[in-house]
Amino acid sequence: MCGNWVAKNKKRKWQKHLAAAVTLGLLCGLYQPNLLAAEYNGKLTSNIASDNLVVDGKASLEGNTVKYNFTEDTTITNSYSWQELAALGITADNQGYIGTIQPGGPTGPKASSGEYHNMLFDLNGHDFTVNHIVDTGIGQLDPARPSAGAYISSTPLYIAKPVSMTFDNIGKMTLNNQSTGYYLAGIYAGYYRGLNTEELELAAGRPTIVINNDSGWENAVKVTAGGGQYSENITGIKIFNCGELLIKGYADFAKDTKDADGKVVSTKYYGLDVNTMGNRVNTSAHFAVGGGRWGQIYGYGNSLLELNTKKDADGNVTATNNDVRMVGDIETKGSYSKDITTVNLGLTTQDSFWQGAAYSGSGNQVAHLFVQNAASWI
């Protein structure tokens, strides 16, 4: 009884403090309940024990799925130092794969993947931000090569196992990648290298990320990036081999630079890298998005991009009604591939445009292009 009285007394005191804070906030015109937010530090790997240490017990394991339940705007921040990368065996010559949300965790020459499960995030209508920060040790890792850093593929969301990562009831998603790495992206799905022993593992399924955001710019998946060693290697997404990324609403893969008055003076558009090695047919890389803005498209092998389009059971392709703003060319055939990537692109609103061209060559064109309702191809 004594314990219950203490708990109740503490609860009453906490409620009084909260009520006093709310009252003061109302008097000052500052209290806004929707600004309550949670901030966590660390990586999520679908290991229920370690993940709960990061998100304060908000994860639960049900079958082969780890479920994360967030009831406020949530930010997850994780950082790696070049010393931590070196401990994984990642050097200027030996590549590693580093994410903040990554089933199985980071991998490198000295670090194999741990246990992995499906990951299901329920944001209950709130915003979700992931800050991914990596220092690859440029100028420190190898004194003999002062411009070299640890050789990494680095991204906030990373999946390379035959499981899924799903985000439901999400408001706005922001993926911030601040890495001095070689390859940077907002979202990464699939295996980068040609598949060998992984073929057997992937027989159980394909690495899939699903973001069930609502339509409209206010709910877009926003990617920001900075610090990469080579600007051409910074992309909105990288989808390889069996990888699949499905974004129901908008994706904002662009960064605006504004002047002192808030006027946009320039925009950097991040590209879409969708790559199927080995000319596979049944395990091709796949990206689908409702609408948004992005840069050039690099398609390789038997890959598929569905951009503001949909395909029915009979294979008929039609356009949907979302804004698309694309600046950059489309390449659908790599020099070492026998296959051609399929790109279906819908420009169907007055504010939609594509500024660019499809590379010339036999069959190297956009498979289905819809330009309607005063949209433009510049």
Tab-separated table of C-alpha atoms in Angstrom:
chain	number	residue	atom	x	y	z
A	1	MET	CA	0.000	0.000	0.000
A	2	CYS	CA	2.851	2.314	0.878
A	3	GLY	CA	4.391	1.782	-2.559
A	4	ASN	CA	1.073	2.521	-4.277
A	5	TRP	CA	0.636	5.706	-2.217
A	6	VAL	CA	4.131	6.904	-3.166
A	7	ALA	CA	3.499	6.173	-6.850
A	8	LYS	CA	0.154	7.974	-6.785
A	9	ASN	CA	1.628	10.909	-4.891
A	10	LYS	CA	4.457	11.235	-7.428
A	11	LYS	CA	1.947	11.041	-10.247
A	12	ARG	CA	-0.186	13.809	-8.660
A	13	LYS	CA	2.914	15.988	-8.258
A	14	TRP	CA	3.908	15.378	-11.882
A	15	GLN	CA	0.400	16.207	-13.037
A	16	LYS	CA	0.478	19.423	-10.983
A	17	HIS	CA	3.824	20.399	-12.532
A	18	LEU	CA	2.463	19.670	-16.009
A	19	ALA	CA	-0.737	21.621	-15.313
A	20	ALA	CA	1.282	24.543	-14.008
A	21	ALA	CA	3.508	24.442	-17.101
A	22	VAL	CA	0.493	24.334	-19.407
A	23	THR	CA	-1.186	27.202	-17.532
A	24	LEU	CA	1.962	29.308	-17.745
A	25	GLY	CA	2.326	28.434	-21.408
A	26	LEU	CA	-1.270	29.416	-22.131
A	27	LEU	CA	-0.816	32.708	-20.337
A	28	CYS	CA	2.290	33.386	-22.394
A	29	GLY	CA	0.733	32.105	-25.600
A	30	LEU	CA	3.511	29.535	-25.978
A	31	TYR	CA	2.005	26.134	-25.184
A	32	GLN	CA	1.399	24.019	-28.278
A	33	PRO	CA	0.704	20.314	-27.608
A	34	ASN	CA	1.663	19.292	-31.155
A	35	LEU	CA	5.219	20.482	-30.518
A	36	LEU	CA	5.859	17.727	-27.966
A	37	ALA	CA	8.560	15.501	-29.392
A	38	ALA	CA	10.801	12.576	-28.508
A	39	GLU	CA	14.501	12.401	-29.309
A	40	TYR	CA	16.565	9.213	-29.218
A	41	ASN	CA	20.228	8.489	-29.855
A	42	GLY	CA	21.509	5.255	-31.351
A	43	LYS	CA	20.928	2.829	-34.194
A	44	LEU	CA	17.984	0.471	-34.694
A	45	THR	CA	18.856	-3.002	-36.003
A	46	SER	CA	15.673	-5.023	-35.273
A	47	ASN	CA	17.368	-6.590	-32.237
A	48	ILE	CA	14.597	-6.173	-29.674
A	49	ALA	CA	16.908	-5.919	-26.656
A	50	SER	CA	19.305	-3.290	-28.016
A	51	ASP	CA	16.570	-1.352	-29.841
A	52	ASN	CA	14.525	-0.942	-26.661
A	53	LEU	CA	17.555	0.592	-24.977
A	54	VAL	CA	17.489	3.236	-27.733
A	55	VAL	CA	13.737	3.957	-27.884
A	56	ASP	CA	12.907	3.504	-24.193
A	57	GLY	CA	10.904	0.312	-24.503
A	58	LYS	CA	8.721	1.355	-27.439
A	59	ALA	CA	9.578	-1.786	-29.435
A	60	SER	CA	7.912	-5.192	-29.214
A	61	LEU	CA	8.583	-8.459	-31.025
A	62	GLU	CA	5.576	-10.199	-32.571
A	63	GLY	CA	6.511	-13.275	-34.591
A	64	ASN	CA	9.219	-12.195	-37.027
A	65	THR	CA	8.316	-8.505	-36.812
A	66	VAL	CA	9.646	-5.856	-34.458
A	67	LYS	CA	6.972	-3.194	-33.973
A	68	TYR	CA	7.836	0.359	-32.928
A	69	ASN	CA	5.034	2.538	-31.555
A	70	PHE	CA	5.648	6.297	-31.441
A	71	THR	CA	3.018	8.675	-30.088
A	72	GLU	CA	4.767	12.001	-30.711
A	73	ASP	CA	7.021	13.580	-33.310
A	74	THR	CA	10.152	11.468	-33.148
A	75	THR	CA	13.808	12.041	-34.003
A	76	ILE	CA	16.480	9.339	-34.049
A	77	THR	CA	20.102	10.441	-34.289
A	78	ASN	CA	23.078	8.154	-34.719
A	79	SER	CA	26.727	8.860	-35.452
A	80	TYR	CA	29.826	6.864	-36.359
A	81	SER	CA	33.434	7.949	-35.961
A	82	TRP	CA	36.170	6.757	-38.282
A	83	GLN	CA	37.641	4.833	-35.345
A	84	GLU	CA	34.386	2.878	-35.020
A	85	LEU	CA	34.451	2.167	-38.747
A	86	ALA	CA	38.052	0.941	-38.483
A	87	ALA	CA	36.980	-1.473	-35.738
A	88	LEU	CA	34.521	-2.942	-38.265
A	89	GLY	CA	37.403	-3.441	-40.694
A	90	ILE	CA	36.287	-0.555	-42.925
A	91	THR	CA	39.245	1.273	-44.415
A	92	ALA	CA	39.969	3.392	-47.472
A	93	ASP	CA	40.177	0.155	-49.469
A	94	ASN	CA	37.712	-2.139	-47.687
A	95	GLN	CA	34.049	-1.215	-48.026
A	96	GLY	CA	31.379	-1.220	-45.340
A	97	TYR	CA	27.629	-0.648	-45.274
A	98	ILE	CA	26.384	1.755	-42.635
A	99	GLY	CA	22.845	2.788	-41.695
A	100	THR	CA	20.996	4.230	-38.724
A	101	ILE	CA	17.946	2.002	-39.227
A	102	GLN	CA	19.356	-1.235	-40.617
A	103	PRO	CA	18.046	-4.768	-39.981
A	104	GLY	CA	21.005	-6.808	-38.784
A	105	GLY	CA	23.172	-3.754	-38.172
A	106	PRO	CA	26.252	-2.413	-39.976
A	107	THR	CA	28.492	-4.744	-41.932
A	108	GLY	CA	32.143	-4.633	-42.866
A	109	PRO	CA	35.143	-6.935	-43.313
A	110	LYS	CA	35.199	-7.580	-39.538
A	111	ALA	CA	31.471	-7.235	-38.845
A	112	SER	CA	28.851	-9.692	-39.999
A	113	SER	CA	25.151	-8.974	-39.778
A	114	GLY	CA	23.418	-9.828	-36.521
A	115	GLU	CA	19.873	-11.117	-36.113
A	116	TYR	CA	17.309	-9.436	-38.330
A	117	HIS	CA	13.533	-9.174	-38.489
A	118	ASN	CA	10.839	-7.229	-40.271
A	119	MET	CA	10.546	-3.704	-38.859
A	120	LEU	CA	7.143	-1.994	-38.570
A	121	PHE	CA	6.990	1.639	-37.444
A	122	ASP	CA	3.650	3.154	-36.403
A	123	LEU	CA	3.956	6.951	-36.092
A	124	ASN	CA	0.293	7.473	-35.185
A	125	GLY	CA	0.123	10.534	-37.457
A	126	HIS	CA	3.370	12.129	-36.238
A	127	ASP	CA	6.522	13.260	-38.054
A	128	PHE	CA	9.669	11.149	-38.120
A	129	THR	CA	13.257	12.369	-38.530
A	130	VAL	CA	16.435	10.326	-38.862
A	131	ASN	CA	19.813	12.058	-38.513
A	132	HIS	CA	22.648	9.906	-39.835
A	133	ILE	CA	26.130	11.301	-39.159
A	134	VAL	CA	29.389	9.625	-40.175
A	135	ASP	CA	32.983	10.872	-39.993
A	136	THR	CA	35.089	8.711	-42.317
A	137	GLY	CA	38.352	10.202	-41.108
A	138	ILE	CA	39.469	12.076	-44.203
A	139	GLY	CA	42.982	13.282	-43.459
A	140	GLN	CA	43.275	11.026	-40.400
A	141	LEU	CA	42.515	7.475	-41.488
A	142	ASP	CA	45.542	7.143	-43.778
A	143	PRO	CA	48.202	9.872	-43.430
A	144	ALA	CA	49.805	8.707	-46.674
A	145	ARG	CA	46.540	9.524	-48.492
A	146	PRO	CA	45.189	12.681	-46.855
A	147	SER	CA	42.164	12.888	-49.171
A	148	ALA	CA	41.015	9.309	-48.486
A	149	GLY	CA	38.338	8.349	-45.988
A	150	ALA	CA	36.716	5.080	-44.992
A	151	TYR	CA	35.054	3.452	-48.003
A	152	ILE	CA	31.377	3.265	-47.085
A	153	SER	CA	27.876	3.190	-48.447
A	154	SER	CA	26.065	5.379	-45.943
A	155	THR	CA	22.366	6.091	-45.504
A	156	PRO	CA	19.728	6.711	-42.794
A	157	LEU	CA	17.535	3.781	-43.971
A	158	TYR	CA	19.424	0.686	-45.083
A	159	ILE	CA	18.073	-2.769	-45.839
A	160	ALA	CA	19.971	-5.637	-47.425
A	161	LYS	CA	18.228	-8.633	-45.868
A	162	PRO	CA	15.133	-10.569	-47.035
A	163	VAL	CA	12.837	-8.654	-44.672
A	164	SER	CA	10.706	-5.518	-44.828
A	165	MET	CA	10.857	-2.076	-43.233
A	166	THR	CA	7.430	-0.413	-43.140
A	167	PHE	CA	6.312	3.025	-41.947
A	168	ASP	CA	2.577	3.435	-41.250
A	169	ASN	CA	0.455	6.419	-40.178
A	170	ILE	CA	3.381	8.732	-40.778
A	171	GLY	CA	3.287	12.497	-41.140
A	172	LYS	CA	6.374	14.040	-42.699
A	173	MET	CA	9.560	11.977	-42.882
A	174	THR	CA	12.964	13.684	-42.971
A	175	LEU	CA	16.124	11.689	-43.698
A	176	ASN	CA	19.255	13.711	-43.030
A	177	ASN	CA	22.529	12.147	-44.176
A	178	GLN	CA	25.607	14.075	-43.088
A	179	SER	CA	28.504	11.805	-43.990
A	180	THR	CA	31.950	12.237	-45.470
A	181	GLY	CA	31.449	8.923	-47.226
A	182	TYR	CA	31.946	7.677	-50.757
A	183	TYR	CA	28.331	6.686	-51.536
A	184	LEU	CA	25.547	8.659	-49.845
A	185	ALA	CA	21.787	8.244	-50.180
A	186	GLY	CA	18.635	8.896	-48.232
A	187	ILE	CA	17.330	5.351	-48.675
A	188	TYR	CA	19.164	2.175	-49.674
A	189	ALA	CA	17.578	-1.206	-50.441
A	190	GLY	CA	19.188	-4.356	-51.837
A	191	TYR	CA	22.682	-5.738	-52.331
A	192	TYR	CA	25.240	-3.465	-53.939
A	193	ARG	CA	27.597	-6.109	-55.286
A	194	GLY	CA	26.670	-8.932	-57.627
A	195	LEU	CA	24.794	-11.653	-55.799
A	196	ASN	CA	26.624	-14.873	-54.969
A	197	THR	CA	25.932	-16.677	-51.707
A	198	GLU	CA	23.199	-14.109	-50.983
A	199	GLU	CA	21.007	-15.692	-53.675
A	200	LEU	CA	20.108	-18.511	-51.268
A	201	GLU	CA	19.301	-16.095	-48.452
A	202	LEU	CA	17.135	-13.920	-50.683
A	203	ALA	CA	15.042	-16.903	-51.745
A	204	ALA	CA	13.063	-16.139	-48.569
A	205	GLY	CA	12.117	-12.669	-49.814
A	206	ARG	CA	13.441	-9.361	-51.086
A	207	PRO	CA	14.744	-6.373	-49.092
A	208	THR	CA	11.747	-4.024	-49.113
A	209	ILE	CA	11.036	-0.590	-47.683
A	210	VAL	CA	7.431	0.658	-47.675
A	211	ILE	CA	6.533	4.224	-46.667
A	212	ASN	CA	2.771	4.713	-46.425
A	213	ASN	CA	2.703	8.504	-46.361
A	214	ASP	CA	-0.282	10.546	-47.487
A	215	SER	CA	-0.248	12.462	-50.752
A	216	GLY	CA	0.867	16.083	-50.881
A	217	TRP	CA	4.067	18.052	-50.348
A	218	GLU	CA	3.380	18.534	-46.625
A	219	ASN	CA	3.704	14.757	-46.130
A	220	ALA	CA	6.665	14.207	-48.445
A	221	VAL	CA	9.645	12.011	-47.639
A	222	LYS	CA	12.428	14.611	-47.480
A	223	VAL	CA	16.080	13.710	-48.103
A	224	THR	CA	18.906	16.075	-47.232
A	225	ALA	CA	22.578	15.242	-47.618
A	226	GLY	CA	25.954	16.852	-47.245
A	227	GLY	CA	29.625	16.103	-46.786
A	228	GLY	CA	30.063	13.422	-49.449
A	229	GLN	CA	33.457	12.950	-51.035
A	230	TYR	CA	31.975	13.073	-54.552
A	231	SER	CA	28.811	15.040	-55.293
A	232	GLU	CA	27.866	12.694	-58.146
A	233	ASN	CA	27.661	9.821	-55.640
A	234	ILE	CA	25.030	11.596	-53.514
A	235	THR	CA	21.575	10.351	-54.528
A	236	GLY	CA	18.069	10.328	-53.127
A	237	ILE	CA	17.926	6.537	-53.318
A	238	LYS	CA	20.060	3.557	-54.221
A	239	ILE	CA	18.138	0.400	-55.083
A	240	PHE	CA	20.148	-2.646	-56.100
A	241	ASN	CA	19.384	-6.151	-57.305
A	242	CYS	CA	16.474	-7.548	-55.267
A	243	GLY	CA	15.831	-4.253	-53.490
A	244	GLU	CA	12.400	-2.631	-53.525
A	245	LEU	CA	11.246	0.810	-52.339
A	246	LEU	CA	7.580	1.808	-52.361
A	247	ILE	CA	6.626	5.383	-51.398
A	248	LYS	CA	2.875	5.838	-51.454
A	249	GLY	CA	2.872	9.640	-51.412
A	250	TYR	CA	5.473	12.250	-52.365
A	251	ALA	CA	9.268	12.127	-52.188
A	252	ASP	CA	11.249	15.364	-51.971
A	253	PHE	CA	14.753	14.487	-53.142
A	254	ALA	CA	16.018	18.053	-53.580
A	255	LYS	CA	17.731	20.751	-51.555
A	256	ASP	CA	16.893	24.441	-51.939
A	257	THR	CA	19.383	27.235	-51.292
A	258	LYS	CA	17.729	30.471	-50.189
A	259	ASP	CA	18.879	34.068	-49.874
A	260	ALA	CA	18.495	36.300	-46.814
A	261	ASP	CA	14.886	37.022	-47.766
A	262	GLY	CA	13.974	33.358	-47.988
A	263	LYS	CA	13.819	33.299	-51.780
A	264	VAL	CA	15.037	30.108	-53.477
A	265	VAL	CA	18.106	30.946	-55.566
A	266	SER	CA	19.162	27.417	-56.545
A	267	THR	CA	18.091	23.808	-56.128
A	268	LYS	CA	20.162	20.634	-55.985
A	269	TYR	CA	18.178	17.641	-57.256
A	270	TYR	CA	19.263	14.227	-55.969
A	271	GLY	CA	19.091	11.409	-58.487
A	272	LEU	CA	17.525	7.963	-58.530
A	273	ASP	CA	19.985	5.054	-58.819
A	274	VAL	CA	18.100	1.820	-59.561
A	275	ASN	CA	20.420	-0.975	-60.542
A	276	THR	CA	19.991	-4.671	-61.306
A	277	MET	CA	23.257	-6.506	-61.863
A	278	GLY	CA	23.633	-9.800	-63.646
A	279	ASN	CA	20.639	-9.257	-65.966
A	280	ARG	CA	18.240	-10.879	-63.521
A	281	VAL	CA	14.539	-11.000	-64.343
A	282	ASN	CA	12.720	-12.272	-61.261
A	283	THR	CA	14.759	-10.266	-58.770
A	284	SER	CA	14.948	-6.874	-60.442
A	285	ALA	CA	15.340	-3.639	-58.496
A	286	HIS	CA	12.033	-1.777	-58.145
A	287	PHE	CA	11.110	1.790	-57.156
A	288	ALA	CA	7.589	3.220	-57.069
A	289	VAL	CA	6.531	6.678	-55.869
A	290	GLY	CA	3.315	8.681	-55.976
A	291	GLY	CA	4.880	12.032	-56.828
A	292	GLY	CA	7.498	14.584	-55.784
A	293	ARG	CA	10.758	15.960	-57.115
A	294	TRP	CA	14.099	14.368	-57.944
A	295	GLY	CA	17.059	14.538	-60.297
A	296	GLN	CA	18.499	12.316	-63.006
A	297	ILE	CA	17.681	8.631	-63.294
A	298	TYR	CA	20.367	6.009	-63.655
A	299	GLY	CA	18.743	2.689	-64.477
A	300	TYR	CA	20.785	-0.434	-65.042
A	301	GLY	CA	19.734	-3.925	-66.018
A	302	ASN	CA	16.222	-5.241	-65.747
A	303	SER	CA	15.038	-2.623	-63.227
A	304	LEU	CA	11.640	-0.934	-62.920
A	305	LEU	CA	10.702	2.630	-61.936
A	306	GLU	CA	7.050	3.640	-61.559
A	307	LEU	CA	6.842	7.413	-61.144
A	308	ASN	CA	3.292	8.712	-60.699
A	309	THR	CA	2.025	5.677	-62.605
A	310	LYS	CA	0.416	2.332	-61.837
A	311	LYS	CA	0.073	-1.000	-63.596
A	312	ASP	CA	-2.953	-3.289	-63.417
A	313	ALA	CA	-3.025	-7.065	-63.328
A	314	ASP	CA	-3.074	-7.225	-67.122
A	315	GLY	CA	0.047	-5.083	-67.434
A	316	ASN	CA	-1.728	-1.908	-68.556
A	317	VAL	CA	0.102	1.234	-67.398
A	318	THR	CA	-1.810	4.408	-66.515
A	319	ALA	CA	-0.803	7.705	-64.920
A	320	THR	CA	-2.002	8.953	-61.547
A	321	ASN	CA	-2.660	12.545	-60.492
A	322	ASN	CA	0.306	13.774	-58.438
A	323	ASP	CA	2.854	16.569	-58.942
A	324	VAL	CA	6.193	15.556	-60.466
A	325	ARG	CA	9.180	17.905	-60.809
A	326	MET	CA	12.192	16.258	-62.342
A	327	VAL	CA	15.466	17.903	-63.401
A	328	GLY	CA	17.907	15.555	-65.094
A	329	ASP	CA	18.306	12.997	-67.858
A	330	ILE	CA	17.136	9.402	-67.918
A	331	GLU	CA	19.555	6.589	-68.671
A	332	THR	CA	18.007	3.158	-69.055
A	333	LYS	CA	20.836	1.007	-70.409
A	334	GLY	CA	24.273	0.569	-68.900
A	335	SER	CA	27.218	-0.263	-71.088
A	336	TYR	CA	27.704	-3.687	-69.479
A	337	SER	CA	24.070	-4.795	-69.378
A	338	LYS	CA	22.047	-6.665	-71.961
A	339	ASP	CA	18.760	-5.495	-70.456
A	340	ILE	CA	16.955	-2.145	-70.491
A	341	THR	CA	15.466	-0.531	-67.413
A	342	THR	CA	11.744	0.222	-67.615
A	343	VAL	CA	10.794	3.786	-66.661
A	344	ASN	CA	7.121	4.775	-66.473
A	345	LEU	CA	6.753	8.531	-65.889
A	346	GLY	CA	3.543	10.495	-65.428
A	347	LEU	CA	3.433	14.293	-65.805
A	348	THR	CA	-0.234	14.919	-65.147
A	349	THR	CA	-0.711	18.221	-63.295
A	350	GLN	CA	-0.247	21.836	-64.295
A	351	ASP	CA	2.720	22.175	-61.928
A	352	SER	CA	4.493	19.058	-63.219
A	353	PHE	CA	7.560	19.142	-65.452
A	354	TRP	CA	10.556	17.163	-66.609
A	355	GLN	CA	13.623	19.146	-67.590
A	356	GLY	CA	15.943	16.698	-69.342
A	357	ALA	CA	16.206	14.050	-72.008
A	358	ALA	CA	16.258	10.293	-72.481
A	359	TYR	CA	19.636	9.057	-73.687
A	360	SER	CA	19.581	8.091	-77.356
A	361	GLY	CA	20.193	4.548	-78.479
A	362	SER	CA	18.306	1.476	-79.563
A	363	GLY	CA	15.476	0.896	-77.115
A	364	ASN	CA	17.007	3.269	-74.598
A	365	GLN	CA	13.922	5.390	-73.995
A	366	VAL	CA	11.150	5.930	-71.443
A	367	ALA	CA	8.763	2.995	-71.737
A	368	HIS	CA	5.610	4.974	-70.860
A	369	LEU	CA	5.575	8.779	-70.764
A	370	PHE	CA	2.374	10.698	-69.986
A	371	VAL	CA	2.294	14.486	-70.487
A	372	GLN	CA	-1.193	15.794	-69.656
A	373	ASN	CA	-3.153	18.689	-68.159
A	374	ALA	CA	-0.698	21.440	-69.109
A	375	ALA	CA	2.313	19.610	-67.676
A	376	SER	CA	5.546	20.140	-69.576
A	377	TRP	CA	8.613	18.315	-70.848
A	378	ILE	CA	11.315	20.928	-71.235
